[in-house]
């Protein structure tokens, strides 16, 4: 999405709403792909991968490059990843 200055509060809110819509769509797509990964995992130990820290470091670096607060992005991603881990574990565990 483009970053454009707006001319009114209504325009700003409309832009925020559009961003929220896009974020929800992206999170849904991420969840779909996480669900696909479950097919390749057979035991609980497979769920908690060292890749988690790689993902966190990558998104935090991207956040810094964009002028975002690393702590905010780290917290969001850790919460999202923990949610997906719980979701995966429900599928793996009987």
mmCIF file of N, CA, C and O in Angstrom:
data_model
loop_
_atom_site.group_PDB
_atom_site.id
_atom_site.type_symbol
_atom_site.label_atom_id
_atom_site.label_comp_id
_atom_site.label_asym_id
_atom_site.label_seq_id
_atom_site.Cartn_x
_atom_site.Cartn_y
_atom_site.Cartn_z
ATOM 1 N N UNK A 1 0.835 -1.186 0.000
ATOM 2 C CA UNK A 1 0.000 0.000 0.000
ATOM 3 C C UNK A 1 0.877 1.246 0.000
ATOM 4 O O UNK A 1 1.942 1.255 0.591
ATOM 5 N N UNK A 2 0.347 2.235 -0.631
ATOM 6 C CA UNK A 2 1.069 3.503 -0.677
ATOM 7 C C UNK A 2 0.884 4.266 0.631
ATOM 8 O O UNK A 2 -0.143 4.168 1.283
ATOM 9 N N UNK A 3 1.886 5.024 0.951
ATOM 10 C CA UNK A 3 1.792 5.936 2.085
ATOM 11 C C UNK A 3 1.520 7.320 1.524
ATOM 12 O O UNK A 3 2.382 7.918 0.890
ATOM 13 N N UNK A 4 0.310 7.777 1.747
ATOM 14 C CA UNK A 4 -0.087 9.079 1.225
ATOM 15 C C UNK A 4 -0.675 9.920 2.336
ATOM 16 O O UNK A 4 -1.402 9.409 3.191
ATOM 17 N N UNK A 5 -0.375 11.201 2.293
ATOM 18 C CA UNK A 5 -1.000 12.114 3.244
ATOM 19 C C UNK A 5 -2.472 12.239 2.887
ATOM 20 O O UNK A 5 -2.850 12.197 1.722
ATOM 21 N N UNK A 6 -3.280 12.374 3.908
ATOM 22 C CA UNK A 6 -4.721 12.502 3.696
ATOM 23 C C UNK A 6 -5.155 13.934 3.982
ATOM 24 O O UNK A 6 -4.447 14.696 4.639
ATOM 25 N N UNK A 7 -6.341 14.245 3.502
ATOM 26 C CA UNK A 7 -6.843 15.613 3.626
ATOM 27 C C UNK A 7 -7.871 15.773 4.736
ATOM 28 O O UNK A 7 -8.284 16.887 5.025
ATOM 29 N N UNK A 8 -8.293 14.637 5.330
ATOM 30 C CA UNK A 8 -9.314 14.752 6.368
ATOM 31 C C UNK A 8 -9.231 13.564 7.318
ATOM 32 O O UNK A 8 -8.620 12.535 7.008
ATOM 33 N N UNK A 9 -9.873 13.720 8.468
ATOM 34 C CA UNK A 9 -9.955 12.633 9.443
ATOM 35 C C UNK A 9 -10.665 11.433 8.826
ATOM 36 O O UNK A 9 -10.245 10.284 9.004
ATOM 37 N N UNK A 10 -11.721 11.695 8.069
ATOM 38 C CA UNK A 10 -12.458 10.610 7.412
ATOM 39 C C UNK A 10 -11.565 9.837 6.440
ATOM 40 O O UNK A 10 -11.581 8.609 6.407
ATOM 41 N N UNK A 11 -10.755 10.561 5.664
ATOM 42 C CA UNK A 11 -9.829 9.905 4.743
ATOM 43 C C UNK A 11 -8.812 9.050 5.512
ATOM 44 O O UNK A 11 -8.499 7.934 5.102
ATOM 45 N N UNK A 12 -8.321 9.587 6.609
ATOM 46 C CA UNK A 12 -7.362 8.839 7.426
ATOM 47 C C UNK A 12 -7.995 7.562 7.962
ATOM 48 O O UNK A 12 -7.397 6.481 7.912
ATOM 49 N N UNK A 13 -9.206 7.681 8.458
ATOM 50 C CA UNK A 13 -9.907 6.499 8.986
ATOM 51 C C UNK A 13 -10.198 5.485 7.891
ATOM 52 O O UNK A 13 -10.100 4.281 8.108
ATOM 53 N N UNK A 14 -10.553 5.968 6.717
ATOM 54 C CA UNK A 14 -10.787 5.058 5.589
ATOM 55 C C UNK A 14 -9.508 4.310 5.213
ATOM 56 O O UNK A 14 -9.547 3.116 4.914
ATOM 57 N N UNK A 15 -8.390 5.014 5.235
ATOM 58 C CA UNK A 15 -7.101 4.368 4.953
ATOM 59 C C UNK A 15 -6.781 3.312 6.010
ATOM 60 O O UNK A 15 -6.335 2.217 5.685
ATOM 61 N N UNK A 16 -7.012 3.649 7.277
ATOM 62 C CA UNK A 16 -6.768 2.703 8.377
ATOM 63 C C UNK A 16 -7.662 1.480 8.220
ATOM 64 O O UNK A 16 -7.207 0.334 8.383
ATOM 65 N N UNK A 17 -8.929 1.685 7.870
ATOM 66 C CA UNK A 17 -9.849 0.563 7.653
ATOM 67 C C UNK A 17 -9.357 -0.338 6.525
ATOM 68 O O UNK A 17 -9.419 -1.570 6.619
ATOM 69 N N UNK A 18 -8.875 0.256 5.449
ATOM 70 C CA UNK A 18 -8.363 -0.533 4.321
ATOM 71 C C UNK A 18 -7.137 -1.337 4.733
ATOM 72 O O UNK A 18 -6.977 -2.499 4.344
ATOM 73 N N UNK A 19 -6.288 -0.725 5.539
ATOM 74 C CA UNK A 19 -5.107 -1.431 6.041
ATOM 75 C C UNK A 19 -5.525 -2.581 6.944
ATOM 76 O O UNK A 19 -4.988 -3.694 6.842
ATOM 77 N N UNK A 20 -6.500 -2.347 7.816
ATOM 78 C CA UNK A 20 -7.001 -3.422 8.682
ATOM 79 C C UNK A 20 -7.544 -4.579 7.860
ATOM 80 O O UNK A 20 -7.277 -5.749 8.156
ATOM 81 N N UNK A 21 -8.289 -4.270 6.812
ATOM 82 C CA UNK A 21 -8.809 -5.312 5.926
ATOM 83 C C UNK A 21 -7.662 -6.126 5.322
ATOM 84 O O UNK A 21 -7.710 -7.359 5.273
ATOM 85 N N UNK A 22 -6.631 -5.425 4.857
ATOM 86 C CA UNK A 22 -5.484 -6.101 4.243
ATOM 87 C C UNK A 22 -4.736 -6.945 5.266
ATOM 88 O O UNK A 22 -4.310 -8.069 4.965
ATOM 89 N N UNK A 23 -4.573 -6.424 6.488
ATOM 90 C CA UNK A 23 -3.889 -7.188 7.542
ATOM 91 C C UNK A 23 -4.639 -8.471 7.864
ATOM 92 O O UNK A 23 -4.023 -9.543 7.992
ATOM 93 N N UNK A 24 -5.954 -8.390 7.982
ATOM 94 C CA UNK A 24 -6.757 -9.583 8.276
ATOM 95 C C UNK A 24 -6.607 -10.605 7.156
ATOM 96 O O UNK A 24 -6.436 -11.808 7.407
ATOM 97 N N UNK A 25 -6.660 -10.149 5.921
ATOM 98 C CA UNK A 25 -6.483 -11.051 4.779
ATOM 99 C C UNK A 25 -5.100 -11.714 4.821
ATOM 100 O O UNK A 25 -4.969 -12.922 4.590
ATOM 101 N N UNK A 26 -4.077 -10.945 5.130
ATOM 102 C CA UNK A 26 -2.721 -11.496 5.196
ATOM 103 C C UNK A 26 -2.576 -12.496 6.349
ATOM 104 O O UNK A 26 -1.947 -13.545 6.189
ATOM 105 N N UNK A 27 -3.164 -12.194 7.491
ATOM 106 C CA UNK A 27 -3.098 -13.123 8.623
ATOM 107 C C UNK A 27 -3.850 -14.403 8.295
ATOM 108 O O UNK A 27 -3.390 -15.509 8.610
ATOM 109 N N UNK A 28 -4.996 -14.288 7.625
ATOM 110 C CA UNK A 28 -5.749 -15.477 7.213
ATOM 111 C C UNK A 28 -4.920 -16.325 6.241
ATOM 112 O O UNK A 28 -4.901 -17.556 6.338
ATOM 113 N N UNK A 29 -4.228 -15.674 5.333
ATOM 114 C CA UNK A 29 -3.376 -16.392 4.387
ATOM 115 C C UNK A 29 -2.211 -17.051 5.116
ATOM 116 O O UNK A 29 -1.848 -18.193 4.827
ATOM 117 N N UNK A 30 -1.643 -16.367 6.093
ATOM 118 C CA UNK A 30 -0.552 -16.951 6.886
ATOM 119 C C UNK A 30 -1.061 -18.181 7.634
ATOM 120 O O UNK A 30 -0.407 -19.219 7.680
ATOM 121 N N UNK A 31 -2.239 -18.067 8.227
ATOM 122 C CA UNK A 31 -2.818 -19.201 8.954
ATOM 123 C C UNK A 31 -3.048 -20.381 8.004
ATOM 124 O O UNK A 31 -2.761 -21.517 8.348
ATOM 125 N N UNK A 32 -3.565 -20.108 6.821
ATOM 126 C CA UNK A 32 -3.774 -21.164 5.832
ATOM 127 C C UNK A 32 -2.468 -21.893 5.551
ATOM 128 O O UNK A 32 -2.419 -23.128 5.505
ATOM 129 N N UNK A 33 -1.385 -21.135 5.369
ATOM 130 C CA UNK A 33 -0.097 -21.743 5.073
ATOM 131 C C UNK A 33 0.474 -22.494 6.271
ATOM 132 O O UNK A 33 1.083 -23.550 6.107
ATOM 133 N N UNK A 34 0.263 -21.974 7.469
ATOM 134 C CA UNK A 34 0.668 -22.704 8.671
ATOM 135 C C UNK A 34 -0.090 -24.021 8.736
ATOM 136 O O UNK A 34 0.492 -25.074 9.036
ATOM 137 N N UNK A 35 -1.372 -23.994 8.415
ATOM 138 C CA UNK A 35 -2.158 -25.228 8.395
ATOM 139 C C UNK A 35 -1.605 -26.224 7.383
ATOM 140 O O UNK A 35 -1.651 -27.434 7.602
ATOM 141 N N UNK A 36 -1.068 -25.725 6.280
ATOM 142 C CA UNK A 36 -0.451 -26.616 5.296
ATOM 143 C C UNK A 36 0.806 -27.275 5.852
ATOM 144 O O UNK A 36 1.074 -28.450 5.594
ATOM 145 N N UNK A 37 1.554 -26.528 6.628
ATOM 146 C CA UNK A 37 2.786 -27.041 7.236
ATOM 147 C C UNK A 37 2.482 -28.195 8.194
ATOM 148 O O UNK A 37 3.263 -29.133 8.304
ATOM 149 N N UNK A 38 1.336 -28.130 8.848
ATOM 150 C CA UNK A 38 0.956 -29.182 9.807
ATOM 151 C C UNK A 38 1.005 -30.557 9.150
ATOM 152 O O UNK A 38 1.369 -31.541 9.794
ATOM 153 N N UNK A 39 0.689 -30.627 7.879
ATOM 154 C CA UNK A 39 0.689 -31.909 7.175
ATOM 155 C C UNK A 39 2.053 -32.594 7.211
ATOM 156 O O UNK A 39 2.149 -33.803 7.070
ATOM 157 N N UNK A 40 3.123 -31.815 7.398
ATOM 158 C CA UNK A 40 4.476 -32.355 7.353
ATOM 159 C C UNK A 40 5.068 -32.587 8.744
ATOM 160 O O UNK A 40 6.206 -33.034 8.863
ATOM 161 N N UNK A 41 4.305 -32.278 9.759
ATOM 162 C CA UNK A 41 4.772 -32.441 11.126
ATOM 163 C C UNK A 41 4.034 -33.605 11.768
ATOM 164 O O UNK A 41 2.818 -33.682 11.700
ATOM 165 N N UNK A 42 4.778 -34.493 12.399
ATOM 166 C CA UNK A 42 4.176 -35.703 12.941
ATOM 167 C C UNK A 42 4.140 -35.741 14.467
ATOM 168 O O UNK A 42 3.372 -36.466 15.048
ATOM 169 N N UNK A 43 5.008 -34.958 15.103
ATOM 170 C CA UNK A 43 5.056 -35.000 16.566
ATOM 171 C C UNK A 43 5.207 -33.594 17.135
ATOM 172 O O UNK A 43 5.596 -32.662 16.431
ATOM 173 N N UNK A 44 4.914 -33.470 18.404
ATOM 174 C CA UNK A 44 4.918 -32.159 19.076
ATOM 175 C C UNK A 44 6.259 -31.442 18.948
ATOM 176 O O UNK A 44 6.298 -30.223 18.801
ATOM 177 N N UNK A 45 7.339 -32.205 18.997
ATOM 178 C CA UNK A 45 8.671 -31.586 18.918
ATOM 179 C C UNK A 45 8.896 -30.891 17.579
ATOM 180 O O UNK A 45 9.692 -29.959 17.488
ATOM 181 N N UNK A 46 8.201 -31.341 16.550
ATOM 182 C CA UNK A 46 8.343 -30.730 15.228
ATOM 183 C C UNK A 46 7.726 -29.333 15.173
ATOM 184 O O UNK A 46 8.078 -28.531 14.313
ATOM 185 N N UNK A 47 6.796 -29.063 16.072
ATOM 186 C CA UNK A 47 6.063 -27.793 16.037
ATOM 187 C C UNK A 47 6.942 -26.634 16.469
ATOM 188 O O UNK A 47 6.965 -25.580 15.831
ATOM 189 N N UNK A 48 7.668 -26.784 17.560
ATOM 190 C CA UNK A 48 8.497 -25.688 18.078
ATOM 191 C C UNK A 48 9.867 -25.742 17.413
ATOM 192 O O UNK A 48 10.784 -26.370 17.893
ATOM 193 N N UNK A 49 9.965 -25.047 16.333
ATOM 194 C CA UNK A 49 11.139 -25.085 15.478
ATOM 195 C C UNK A 49 12.094 -23.935 15.804
ATOM 196 O O UNK A 49 11.669 -22.862 16.218
ATOM 197 N N UNK A 50 13.388 -24.152 15.575
ATOM 198 C CA UNK A 50 14.346 -23.041 15.730
ATOM 199 C C UNK A 50 14.062 -21.915 14.731
ATOM 200 O O UNK A 50 14.498 -20.794 14.910
ATOM 201 N N UNK A 51 13.297 -22.207 13.724
ATOM 202 C CA UNK A 51 12.928 -21.205 12.716
ATOM 203 C C UNK A 51 12.157 -20.046 13.328
ATOM 204 O O UNK A 51 12.208 -18.921 12.813
ATOM 205 N N UNK A 52 11.490 -20.281 14.444
ATOM 206 C CA UNK A 52 10.711 -19.219 15.088
ATOM 207 C C UNK A 52 11.599 -18.015 15.375
ATOM 208 O O UNK A 52 11.247 -16.875 15.052
ATOM 209 N N UNK A 53 12.756 -18.256 15.967
ATOM 210 C CA UNK A 53 13.655 -17.141 16.299
ATOM 211 C C UNK A 53 14.190 -16.471 15.042
ATOM 212 O O UNK A 53 14.400 -15.255 15.031
ATOM 213 N N UNK A 54 14.401 -17.240 13.979
ATOM 214 C CA UNK A 54 14.839 -16.653 12.707
ATOM 215 C C UNK A 54 13.764 -15.710 12.166
ATOM 216 O O UNK A 54 14.076 -14.623 11.677
ATOM 217 N N UNK A 55 12.508 -16.143 12.242
ATOM 218 C CA UNK A 55 11.391 -15.311 11.766
ATOM 219 C C UNK A 55 11.311 -14.034 12.600
ATOM 220 O O UNK A 55 11.190 -12.930 12.048
ATOM 221 N N UNK A 56 11.403 -14.183 13.916
ATOM 222 C CA UNK A 56 11.334 -13.009 14.808
ATOM 223 C C UNK A 56 12.448 -12.025 14.472
ATOM 224 O O UNK A 56 12.210 -10.817 14.349
ATOM 225 N N UNK A 57 13.652 -12.530 14.316
ATOM 226 C CA UNK A 57 14.777 -11.637 14.019
ATOM 227 C C UNK A 57 14.580 -10.945 12.673
ATOM 228 O O UNK A 57 14.838 -9.750 12.538
ATOM 229 N N UNK A 58 14.097 -11.682 11.692
ATOM 230 C CA UNK A 58 13.886 -11.112 10.359
ATOM 231 C C UNK A 58 12.846 -9.993 10.394
ATOM 232 O O UNK A 58 13.076 -8.901 9.869
ATOM 233 N N UNK A 59 11.699 -10.245 11.026
ATOM 234 C CA UNK A 59 10.649 -9.219 11.036
ATOM 235 C C UNK A 59 11.045 -8.023 11.894
ATOM 236 O O UNK A 59 10.669 -6.892 11.593
ATOM 237 N N UNK A 60 11.818 -8.266 12.947
ATOM 238 C CA UNK A 60 12.289 -7.142 13.768
ATOM 239 C C UNK A 60 13.270 -6.271 12.984
ATOM 240 O O UNK A 60 13.225 -5.038 13.084
ATOM 241 N N UNK A 61 14.125 -6.904 12.187
ATOM 242 C CA UNK A 61 15.047 -6.134 11.345
ATOM 243 C C UNK A 61 14.267 -5.320 10.321
ATOM 244 O O UNK A 61 14.557 -4.139 10.090
ATOM 245 N N UNK A 62 13.249 -5.941 9.716
ATOM 246 C CA UNK A 62 12.415 -5.217 8.756
ATOM 247 C C UNK A 62 11.691 -4.058 9.439
ATOM 248 O O UNK A 62 11.559 -2.973 8.858
ATOM 249 N N UNK A 63 11.226 -4.282 10.653
ATOM 250 C CA UNK A 63 10.549 -3.221 11.403
ATOM 251 C C UNK A 63 11.475 -2.038 11.611
ATOM 252 O O UNK A 63 11.091 -0.882 11.402
ATOM 253 N N UNK A 64 12.704 -2.335 12.014
ATOM 254 C CA UNK A 64 13.680 -1.259 12.232
ATOM 255 C C UNK A 64 13.931 -0.472 10.953
ATOM 256 O O UNK A 64 14.010 0.757 10.979
ATOM 257 N N UNK A 65 14.045 -1.183 9.836
ATOM 258 C CA UNK A 65 14.277 -0.517 8.547
ATOM 259 C C UNK A 65 13.120 0.415 8.180
ATOM 260 O O UNK A 65 13.315 1.421 7.514
ATOM 261 N N UNK A 66 11.913 0.063 8.632
ATOM 262 C CA UNK A 66 10.722 0.865 8.326
ATOM 263 C C UNK A 66 10.454 1.929 9.387
ATOM 264 O O UNK A 66 9.456 2.642 9.322
ATOM 265 N N UNK A 67 11.313 1.995 10.404
ATOM 266 C CA UNK A 67 11.134 2.980 11.466
ATOM 267 C C UNK A 67 10.089 2.580 12.495
ATOM 268 O O UNK A 67 9.555 3.430 13.206
ATOM 269 N N UNK A 68 9.800 1.271 12.566
ATOM 270 C CA UNK A 68 8.826 0.773 13.537
ATOM 271 C C UNK A 68 9.515 0.334 14.819
ATOM 272 O O UNK A 68 10.703 0.018 14.822
ATOM 273 N N UNK A 69 8.750 0.282 15.868
ATOM 274 C CA UNK A 69 9.247 -0.168 17.165
ATOM 275 C C UNK A 69 9.441 -1.683 17.123
ATOM 276 O O UNK A 69 8.485 -2.441 16.942
ATOM 277 N N UNK A 70 10.677 -2.122 17.278
ATOM 278 C CA UNK A 70 10.991 -3.558 17.247
ATOM 279 C C UNK A 70 10.212 -4.330 18.297
ATOM 280 O O UNK A 70 9.766 -5.442 18.045
ATOM 281 N N UNK A 71 10.067 -3.747 19.486
ATOM 282 C CA UNK A 71 9.352 -4.445 20.559
ATOM 283 C C UNK A 71 7.901 -4.708 20.177
ATOM 284 O O UNK A 71 7.365 -5.776 20.465
ATOM 285 N N UNK A 72 7.269 -3.740 19.550
ATOM 286 C CA UNK A 72 5.883 -3.919 19.115
ATOM 287 C C UNK A 72 5.781 -5.094 18.145
ATOM 288 O O UNK A 72 4.949 -5.990 18.314
ATOM 289 N N UNK A 73 6.636 -5.088 17.133
ATOM 290 C CA UNK A 73 6.596 -6.144 16.115
ATOM 291 C C UNK A 73 6.946 -7.494 16.728
ATOM 292 O O UNK A 73 6.291 -8.503 16.446
ATOM 293 N N UNK A 74 7.929 -7.518 17.602
ATOM 294 C CA UNK A 74 8.288 -8.780 18.256
ATOM 295 C C UNK A 74 7.116 -9.318 19.069
ATOM 296 O O UNK A 74 6.792 -10.508 18.996
ATOM 297 N N UNK A 75 6.453 -8.456 19.822
ATOM 298 C CA UNK A 75 5.302 -8.889 20.627
ATOM 299 C C UNK A 75 4.169 -9.414 19.756
ATOM 300 O O UNK A 75 3.569 -10.448 20.061
ATOM 301 N N UNK A 76 3.875 -8.713 18.684
ATOM 302 C CA UNK A 76 2.813 -9.147 17.778
ATOM 303 C C UNK A 76 3.149 -10.519 17.195
ATOM 304 O O UNK A 76 2.315 -11.426 17.191
ATOM 305 N N UNK A 77 4.361 -10.664 16.707
ATOM 306 C CA UNK A 77 4.747 -11.931 16.077
ATOM 307 C C UNK A 77 4.835 -13.071 17.077
ATOM 308 O O UNK A 77 4.415 -14.195 16.773
ATOM 309 N N UNK A 78 5.360 -12.811 18.256
ATOM 310 C CA UNK A 78 5.417 -13.888 19.256
ATOM 311 C C UNK A 78 4.008 -14.355 19.623
ATOM 312 O O UNK A 78 3.759 -15.550 19.733
ATOM 313 N N UNK A 79 3.092 -13.428 19.779
ATOM 314 C CA UNK A 79 1.702 -13.800 20.104
ATOM 315 C C UNK A 79 1.077 -14.582 18.952
ATOM 316 O O UNK A 79 0.426 -15.613 19.162
ATOM 317 N N UNK A 80 1.268 -14.107 17.731
ATOM 318 C CA UNK A 80 0.704 -14.787 16.575
ATOM 319 C C UNK A 80 1.303 -16.192 16.423
ATOM 320 O O UNK A 80 0.571 -17.168 16.209
ATOM 321 N N UNK A 81 2.602 -16.302 16.565
ATOM 322 C CA UNK A 81 3.253 -17.604 16.431
ATOM 323 C C UNK A 81 2.799 -18.545 17.533
ATOM 324 O O UNK A 81 2.535 -19.725 17.275
ATOM 325 N N UNK A 82 2.678 -18.058 18.759
ATOM 326 C CA UNK A 82 2.198 -18.917 19.845
ATOM 327 C C UNK A 82 0.781 -19.412 19.563
ATOM 328 O O UNK A 82 0.450 -20.565 19.841
ATOM 329 N N UNK A 83 -0.050 -18.549 19.016
ATOM 330 C CA UNK A 83 -1.408 -18.961 18.637
ATOM 331 C C UNK A 83 -1.344 -20.092 17.608
ATOM 332 O O UNK A 83 -2.037 -21.100 17.732
ATOM 333 N N UNK A 84 -0.504 -19.927 16.603
ATOM 334 C CA UNK A 84 -0.395 -20.948 15.566
ATOM 335 C C UNK A 84 0.206 -22.245 16.116
ATOM 336 O O UNK A 84 -0.189 -23.332 15.696
ATOM 337 N N UNK A 85 1.132 -22.138 17.058
ATOM 338 C CA UNK A 85 1.689 -23.341 17.688
ATOM 339 C C UNK A 85 0.592 -24.096 18.424
ATOM 340 O O UNK A 85 0.471 -25.319 18.301
ATOM 341 N N UNK A 86 -0.219 -23.376 19.201
ATOM 342 C CA UNK A 86 -1.331 -24.034 19.907
ATOM 343 C C UNK A 86 -2.267 -24.709 18.907
ATOM 344 O O UNK A 86 -2.735 -25.824 19.132
ATOM 345 N N UNK A 87 -2.510 -24.049 17.809
ATOM 346 C CA UNK A 87 -3.374 -24.592 16.758
ATOM 347 C C UNK A 87 -2.763 -25.874 16.173
ATOM 348 O O UNK A 87 -3.458 -26.869 15.981
ATOM 349 N N UNK A 88 -1.471 -25.833 15.897
ATOM 350 C CA UNK A 88 -0.782 -27.008 15.366
ATOM 351 C C UNK A 88 -0.812 -28.168 16.357
ATOM 352 O O UNK A 88 -1.047 -29.319 15.961
ATOM 353 N N UNK A 89 -0.565 -27.863 17.613
ATOM 354 C CA UNK A 89 -0.531 -28.919 18.622
ATOM 355 C C UNK A 89 -1.885 -29.617 18.758
ATOM 356 O O UNK A 89 -1.942 -30.815 18.997
ATOM 357 N N UNK A 90 -2.963 -28.866 18.597
ATOM 358 C CA UNK A 90 -4.301 -29.485 18.639
ATOM 359 C C UNK A 90 -4.454 -30.504 17.514
ATOM 360 O O UNK A 90 -5.135 -31.504 17.679
ATOM 361 N N UNK A 91 -3.860 -30.225 16.372
ATOM 362 C CA UNK A 91 -3.957 -31.130 15.236
ATOM 363 C C UNK A 91 -3.074 -32.361 15.409
ATOM 364 O O UNK A 91 -3.440 -33.454 14.978
ATOM 365 N N UNK A 92 -1.914 -32.176 16.017
ATOM 366 C CA UNK A 92 -0.960 -33.281 16.164
ATOM 367 C C UNK A 92 -1.311 -34.192 17.319
ATOM 368 O O UNK A 92 -1.250 -35.407 17.211
ATOM 369 N N UNK A 93 -1.680 -33.589 18.423
ATOM 370 C CA UNK A 93 -2.018 -34.384 19.614
ATOM 371 C C UNK A 93 -3.433 -34.930 19.478
ATOM 372 O O UNK A 93 -4.332 -34.212 19.093
ATOM 373 N N UNK A 94 -3.612 -36.198 19.858
ATOM 374 C CA UNK A 94 -4.973 -36.768 19.799
ATOM 375 C C UNK A 94 -5.900 -36.163 20.835
ATOM 376 O O UNK A 94 -5.545 -35.596 21.788
#
